[in-house]
Coordinates of C-alpha atoms in Angstrom, one line a residue:
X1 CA 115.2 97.1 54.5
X2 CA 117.8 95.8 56.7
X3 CA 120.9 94.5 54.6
X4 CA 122.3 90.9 54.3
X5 CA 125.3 89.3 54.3
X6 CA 125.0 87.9 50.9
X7 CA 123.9 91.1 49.3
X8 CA 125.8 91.6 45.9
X9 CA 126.5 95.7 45.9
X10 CA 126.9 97.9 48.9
X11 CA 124.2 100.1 48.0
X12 CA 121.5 100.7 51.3
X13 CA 118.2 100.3 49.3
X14 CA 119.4 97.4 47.2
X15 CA 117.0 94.8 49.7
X16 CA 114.1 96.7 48.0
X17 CA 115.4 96.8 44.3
X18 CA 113.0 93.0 43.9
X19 CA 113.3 93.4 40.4
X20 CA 117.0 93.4 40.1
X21 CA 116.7 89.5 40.7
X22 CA 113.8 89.3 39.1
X23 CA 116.0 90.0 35.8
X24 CA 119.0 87.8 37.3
X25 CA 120.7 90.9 37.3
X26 CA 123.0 89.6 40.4
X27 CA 124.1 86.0 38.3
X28 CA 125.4 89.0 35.6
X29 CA 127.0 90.4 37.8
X30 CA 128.5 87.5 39.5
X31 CA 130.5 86.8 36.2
X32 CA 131.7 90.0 35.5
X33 CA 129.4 92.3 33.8
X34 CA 128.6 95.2 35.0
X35 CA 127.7 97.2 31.3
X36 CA 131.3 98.4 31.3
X37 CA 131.8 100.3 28.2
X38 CA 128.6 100.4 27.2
X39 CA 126.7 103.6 27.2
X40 CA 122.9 104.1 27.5
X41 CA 121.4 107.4 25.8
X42 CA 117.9 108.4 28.2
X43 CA 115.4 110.2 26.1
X44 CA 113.1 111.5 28.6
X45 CA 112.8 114.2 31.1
X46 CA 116.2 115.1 31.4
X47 CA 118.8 113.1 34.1
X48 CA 120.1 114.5 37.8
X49 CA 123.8 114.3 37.4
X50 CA 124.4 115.7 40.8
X51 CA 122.6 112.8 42.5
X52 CA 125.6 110.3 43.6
X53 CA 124.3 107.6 41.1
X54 CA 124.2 109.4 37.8
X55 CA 127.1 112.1 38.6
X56 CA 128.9 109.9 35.8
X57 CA 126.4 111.7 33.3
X58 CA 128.5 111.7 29.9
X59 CA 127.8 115.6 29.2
X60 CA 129.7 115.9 26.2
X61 CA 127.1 113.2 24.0
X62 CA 124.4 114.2 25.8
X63 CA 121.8 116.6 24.1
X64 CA 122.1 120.7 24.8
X65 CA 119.7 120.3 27.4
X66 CA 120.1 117.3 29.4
X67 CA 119.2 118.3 32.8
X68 CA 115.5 118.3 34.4
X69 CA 113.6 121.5 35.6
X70 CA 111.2 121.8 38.4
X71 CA 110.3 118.7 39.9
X72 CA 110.9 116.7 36.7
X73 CA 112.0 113.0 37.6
X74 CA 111.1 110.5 34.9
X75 CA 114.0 110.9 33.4
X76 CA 116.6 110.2 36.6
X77 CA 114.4 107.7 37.6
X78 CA 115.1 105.7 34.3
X79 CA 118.5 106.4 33.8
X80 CA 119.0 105.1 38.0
X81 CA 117.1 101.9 36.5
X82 CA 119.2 101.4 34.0
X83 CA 122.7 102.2 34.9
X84 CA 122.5 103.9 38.5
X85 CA 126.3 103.5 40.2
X86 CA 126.8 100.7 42.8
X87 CA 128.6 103.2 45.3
X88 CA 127.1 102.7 48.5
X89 CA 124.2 105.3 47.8
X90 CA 120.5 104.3 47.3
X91 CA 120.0 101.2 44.9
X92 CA 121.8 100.2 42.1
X93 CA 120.8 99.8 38.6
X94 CA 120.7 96.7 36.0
X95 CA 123.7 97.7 34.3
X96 CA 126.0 99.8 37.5
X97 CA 129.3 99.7 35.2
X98 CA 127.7 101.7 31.9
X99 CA 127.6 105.2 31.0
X100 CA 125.2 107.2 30.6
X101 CA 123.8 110.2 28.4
X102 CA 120.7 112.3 28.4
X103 CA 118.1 114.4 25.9
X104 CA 115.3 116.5 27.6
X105 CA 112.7 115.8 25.2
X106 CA 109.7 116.8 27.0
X107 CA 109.2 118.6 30.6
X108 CA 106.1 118.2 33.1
X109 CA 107.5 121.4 34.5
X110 CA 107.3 123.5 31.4
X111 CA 111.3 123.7 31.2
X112 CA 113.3 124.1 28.4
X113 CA 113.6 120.8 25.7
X114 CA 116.7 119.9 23.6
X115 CA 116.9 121.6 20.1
X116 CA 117.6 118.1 19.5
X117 CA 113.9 116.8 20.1
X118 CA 112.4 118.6 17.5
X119 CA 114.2 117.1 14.6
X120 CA 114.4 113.3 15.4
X121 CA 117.9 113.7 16.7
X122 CA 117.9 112.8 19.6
X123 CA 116.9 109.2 18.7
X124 CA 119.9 108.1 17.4
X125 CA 122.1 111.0 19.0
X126 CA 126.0 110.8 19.0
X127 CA 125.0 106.7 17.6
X128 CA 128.6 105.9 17.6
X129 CA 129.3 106.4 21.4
X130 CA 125.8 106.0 22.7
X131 CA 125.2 102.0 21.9
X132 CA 121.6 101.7 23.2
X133 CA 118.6 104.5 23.3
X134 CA 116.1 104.2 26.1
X135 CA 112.9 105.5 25.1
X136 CA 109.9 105.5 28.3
X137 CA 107.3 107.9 26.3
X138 CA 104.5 107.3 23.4
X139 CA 103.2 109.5 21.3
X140 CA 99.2 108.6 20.0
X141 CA 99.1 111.2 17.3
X142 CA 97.6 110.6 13.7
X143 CA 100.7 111.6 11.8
X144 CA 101.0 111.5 8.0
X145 CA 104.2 110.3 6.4
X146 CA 105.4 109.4 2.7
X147 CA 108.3 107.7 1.4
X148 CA 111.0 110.4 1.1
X149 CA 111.7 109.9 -2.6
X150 CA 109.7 110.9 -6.0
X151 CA 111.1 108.1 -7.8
X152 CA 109.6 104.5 -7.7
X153 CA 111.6 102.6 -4.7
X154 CA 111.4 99.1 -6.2
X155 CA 114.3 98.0 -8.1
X156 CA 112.3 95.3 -9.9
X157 CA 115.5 92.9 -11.0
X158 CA 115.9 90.4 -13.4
X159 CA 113.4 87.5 -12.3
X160 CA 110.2 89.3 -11.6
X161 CA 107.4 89.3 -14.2
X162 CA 106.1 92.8 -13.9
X163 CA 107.3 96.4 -11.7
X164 CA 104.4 97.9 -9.9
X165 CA 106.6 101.2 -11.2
X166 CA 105.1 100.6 -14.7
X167 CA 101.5 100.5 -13.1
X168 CA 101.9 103.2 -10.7
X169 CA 103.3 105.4 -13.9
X170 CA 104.9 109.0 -13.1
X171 CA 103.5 109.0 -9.0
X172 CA 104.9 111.3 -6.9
X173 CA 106.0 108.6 -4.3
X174 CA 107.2 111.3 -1.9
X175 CA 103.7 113.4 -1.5
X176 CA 102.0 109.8 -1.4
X177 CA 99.6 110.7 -4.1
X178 CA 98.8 106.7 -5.3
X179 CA 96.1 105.2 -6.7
X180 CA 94.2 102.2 -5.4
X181 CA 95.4 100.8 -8.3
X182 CA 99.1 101.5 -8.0
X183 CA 99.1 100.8 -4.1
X184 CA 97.6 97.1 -5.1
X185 CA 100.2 96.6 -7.4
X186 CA 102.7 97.4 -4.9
X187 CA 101.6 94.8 -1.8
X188 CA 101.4 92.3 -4.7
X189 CA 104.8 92.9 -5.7
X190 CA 106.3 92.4 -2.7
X191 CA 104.0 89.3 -1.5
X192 CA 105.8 87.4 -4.7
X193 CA 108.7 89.2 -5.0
X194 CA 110.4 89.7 -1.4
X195 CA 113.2 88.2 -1.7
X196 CA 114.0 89.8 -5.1
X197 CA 113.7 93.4 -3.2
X198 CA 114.1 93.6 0.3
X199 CA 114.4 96.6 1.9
X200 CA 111.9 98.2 -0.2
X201 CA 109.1 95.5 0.6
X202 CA 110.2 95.8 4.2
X203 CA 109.2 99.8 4.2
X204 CA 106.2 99.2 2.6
X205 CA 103.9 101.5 5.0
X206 CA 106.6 104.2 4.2
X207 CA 105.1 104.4 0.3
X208 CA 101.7 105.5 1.3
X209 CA 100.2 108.4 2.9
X210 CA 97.7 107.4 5.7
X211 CA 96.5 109.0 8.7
X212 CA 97.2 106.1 11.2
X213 CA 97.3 106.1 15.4
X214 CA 100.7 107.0 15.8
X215 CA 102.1 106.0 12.5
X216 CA 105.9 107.0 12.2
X217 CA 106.7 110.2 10.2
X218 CA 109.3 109.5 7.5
X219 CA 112.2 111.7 9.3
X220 CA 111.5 109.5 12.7
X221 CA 111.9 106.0 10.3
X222 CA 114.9 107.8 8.5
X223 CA 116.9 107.9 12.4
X224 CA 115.7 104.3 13.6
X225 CA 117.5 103.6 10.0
X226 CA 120.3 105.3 10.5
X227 CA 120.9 104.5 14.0
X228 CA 120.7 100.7 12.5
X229 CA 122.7 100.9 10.0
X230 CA 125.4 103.4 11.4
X231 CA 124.9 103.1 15.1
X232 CA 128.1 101.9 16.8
X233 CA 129.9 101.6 13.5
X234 CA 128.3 99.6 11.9
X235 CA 127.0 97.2 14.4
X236 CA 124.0 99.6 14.8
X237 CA 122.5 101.0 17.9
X238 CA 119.8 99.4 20.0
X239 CA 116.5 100.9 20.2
X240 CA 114.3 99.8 23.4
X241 CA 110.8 101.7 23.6
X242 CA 108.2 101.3 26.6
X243 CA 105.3 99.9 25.4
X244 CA 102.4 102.1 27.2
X245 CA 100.1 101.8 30.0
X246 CA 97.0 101.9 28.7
X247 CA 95.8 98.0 28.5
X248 CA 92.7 99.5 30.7
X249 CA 91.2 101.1 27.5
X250 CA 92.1 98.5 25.0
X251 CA 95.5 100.2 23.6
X252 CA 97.4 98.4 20.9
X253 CA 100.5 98.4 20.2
X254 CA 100.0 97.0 17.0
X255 CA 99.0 100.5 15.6
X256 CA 102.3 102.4 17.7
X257 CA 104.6 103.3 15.0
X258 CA 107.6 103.2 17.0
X259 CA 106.7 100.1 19.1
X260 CA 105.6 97.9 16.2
X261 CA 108.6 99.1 14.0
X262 CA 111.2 96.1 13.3
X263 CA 113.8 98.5 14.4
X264 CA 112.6 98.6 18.2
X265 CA 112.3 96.6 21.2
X266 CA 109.1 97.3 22.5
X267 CA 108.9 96.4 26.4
X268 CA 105.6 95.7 28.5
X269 CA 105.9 95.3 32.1
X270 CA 105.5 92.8 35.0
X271 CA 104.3 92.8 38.2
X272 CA 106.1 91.6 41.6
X273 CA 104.5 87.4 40.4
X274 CA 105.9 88.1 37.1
X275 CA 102.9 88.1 35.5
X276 CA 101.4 90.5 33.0
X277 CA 100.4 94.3 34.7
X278 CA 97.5 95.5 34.5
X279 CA 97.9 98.1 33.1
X280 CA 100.5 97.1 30.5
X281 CA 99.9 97.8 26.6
X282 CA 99.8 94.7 24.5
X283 CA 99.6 93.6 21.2
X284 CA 101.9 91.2 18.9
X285 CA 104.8 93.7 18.8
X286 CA 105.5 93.4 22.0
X287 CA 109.3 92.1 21.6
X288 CA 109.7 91.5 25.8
X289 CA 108.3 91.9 29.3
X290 CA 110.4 93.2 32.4
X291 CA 109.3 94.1 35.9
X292 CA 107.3 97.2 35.8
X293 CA 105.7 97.3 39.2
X294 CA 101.9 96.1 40.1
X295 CA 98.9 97.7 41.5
X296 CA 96.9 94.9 42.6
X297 CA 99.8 94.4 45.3
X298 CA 101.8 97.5 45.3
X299 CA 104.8 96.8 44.4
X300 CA 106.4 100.1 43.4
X301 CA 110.2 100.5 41.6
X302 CA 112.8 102.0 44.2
X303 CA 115.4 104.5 42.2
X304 CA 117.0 107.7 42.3
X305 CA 115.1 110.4 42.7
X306 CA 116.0 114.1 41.9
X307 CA 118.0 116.0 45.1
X308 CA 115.5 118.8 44.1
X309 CA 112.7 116.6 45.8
X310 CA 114.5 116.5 49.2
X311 CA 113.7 112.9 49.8
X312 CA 115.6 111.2 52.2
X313 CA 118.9 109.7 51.1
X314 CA 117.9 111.3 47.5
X315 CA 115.7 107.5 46.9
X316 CA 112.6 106.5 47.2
X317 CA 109.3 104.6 45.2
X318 CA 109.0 105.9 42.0
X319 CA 105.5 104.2 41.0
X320 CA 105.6 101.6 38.5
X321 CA 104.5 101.7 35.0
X322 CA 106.3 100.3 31.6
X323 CA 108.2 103.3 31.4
X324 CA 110.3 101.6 34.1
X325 CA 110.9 98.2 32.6
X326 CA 112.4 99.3 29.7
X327 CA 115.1 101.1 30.9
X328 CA 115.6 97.4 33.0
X329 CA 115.6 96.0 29.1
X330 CA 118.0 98.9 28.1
X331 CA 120.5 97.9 31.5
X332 CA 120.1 94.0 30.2
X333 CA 121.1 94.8 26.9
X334 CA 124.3 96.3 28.2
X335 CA 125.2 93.8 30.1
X336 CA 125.1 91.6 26.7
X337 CA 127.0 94.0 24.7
X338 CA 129.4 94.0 27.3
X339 CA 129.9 89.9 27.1
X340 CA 129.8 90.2 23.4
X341 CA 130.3 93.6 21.7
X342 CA 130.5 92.2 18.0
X343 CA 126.7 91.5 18.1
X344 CA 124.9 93.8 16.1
X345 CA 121.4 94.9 16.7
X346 CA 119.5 92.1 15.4
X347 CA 121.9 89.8 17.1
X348 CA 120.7 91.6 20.8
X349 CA 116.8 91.1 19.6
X350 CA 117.3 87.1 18.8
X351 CA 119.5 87.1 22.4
X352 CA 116.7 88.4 24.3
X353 CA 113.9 86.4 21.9

């Protein structure tokens, strides 16, 4: 597309980046945030760091395998969403001043993965330098999970008029062995008694073992916890996850274990009219939409795309899917911890709420 004189970065392809106004990325820009100093973690495919627009790759708190294999470009296509440099080379993305990092958690080539992805590591990975993690991947599995401990969770204080830990007796909480009984006792415990027991009552789902359509296992909860509560010192790290594209065959998010955590933004996608995709996932956890791309039009997402592809000037339509607006979501947030870097992760969800 031919450039114009009011065009806010350098960068050739920026006339067909339509979703970088869509966002209001420009107006962001305008005053002064770029995402400087804040860093973006990409859990995906692995990210091109010889490509001009990611060569800023933060190695050092990146997993031990970062980079992608084959013809692998998910990954460098998110991260050139997200944070792509404004340098006069293919587009720019929603956050140009932040850094970047990288885990390879998964390869359509067959490459080598990060030791990193099979423990849960990678989610919350080097919290304290990465501040956000952008997650554009979904796993349906029926997983079972248990509360980690043996003991009863519930502190029962002063001011509630029975424990379910009396009912539920000597339970093994952490092999999720309940009764009907006990498990009763619980959820009506924590209907009255909220207040009196928080954090407990707010990991209820974490006491029983069920087989559930992509329930989280306990050691994926434990990071989005840790990443929360320790993430950025203190402040805690923000979690933005791509909310699928399956709306065709009636997927809900409701049942995701990572997009209807409390812990996550979950992220549909728009099309060119800013209305819902097609093919974008819903369901009540859905925290926020961004520009995905459309079929109905074809309206693609121009980024990055590996120099291993050969494509000319390295860019080029990636497709569209909500695996692309969340990294948008994850360059937005920067640009708000950038403007205000004492908010803490809740603070970022009722900002973009």
């Amino acid at each position: 597309c031919p450039a114009r004189d009011d065009d806010p970065v350098p960068d050739p392809y920026y006339e067909a980046q339509w979703y970088l106004e869509a966002i209001r990325a420009p107006e962001a820009w305008a005053a002064g945030y770029t995402g400087s100093g804040v860093q973006i973690l990409i859990n995906d495919e692995g990210v091109d760091n010889t490509h001009p627009d990611l060569a800023k790759l933060d190695v050092a708190n990146s997993c031990d395998v970062y980079a992608p294999s084959g013809s692998d470009a998910h990954g460098t296509v998110c991260a050139s969403l997200a944070a792509g440099d404004s340098n006069s080379h293919c587009g720019a993305g929603a956050a140009p001043g932040a850094g970047l990092a990288s885990c390879v958690l998964f390869s359509s080539s067959g490459g080598p993965v990060a030791s990193q992805a099979w423990s849960e590591d990678y989610l919350a990975y080097n919290h304290n330098v990465n501040d956000i993690s952008s997650n554009s991947w979904g796993m349906d599995n029926c997983w079972r999970t248990a509360y980690s401990s043996t003991e009863c969770p519930l502190a029962c204080p002063s001011g509630t008029s029975y424990c379910p830990c009396d009912v539920c007796g000597s339970a093994d909480w952490s092999g999720g062995d309940l009764s009907q009984t006990c498990e009763a006792a619980v959820v009506t415990y924590c209907a009255n008694y909220l207040e009196n027991d928080v954090m407990p009552c707010l990991e209820l789902d974490h006491y029983f073992v069920q087989c559930g359509f992509g329930q989280l296992s306990t050691l994926a909860h434990d990071k989005l916890v840790e990443g929360t509560t320790e993430g950025r010192n203190g402040l805690g790290m923000v979690f933005v996850f791509a909310a699928g594209n399956e709306f065709d065959i009636g997927d809900d998010v409701n049942y995701e274990g990572y997009l209807n955590s409390r812990f996550t933004l979950s992220v549909g996608a728009l099309g060119r009219d800013l209305k819902h995709s097609s093919y974008s996932s819903s369901g009540a956890p859905v925290f926020i939409s961004a520009p995905g791309g459309d079929s109905e039009n074809y309206h693609g997402m121009l980024a990055a795309l590996p120099l291993s592809h050969g494509a000319t000037d390295n860019c080029g339509d990636a497709g569209m899917g909500t695996s692309y607006a969340a990294p948008l979501v994850a360059g937005v947030v920067a640009l708000v911890l950038e403007a205000n870097p004492n908010l803490n992760w809740r603070d970022v969800q009722g900002v973009l709420a």
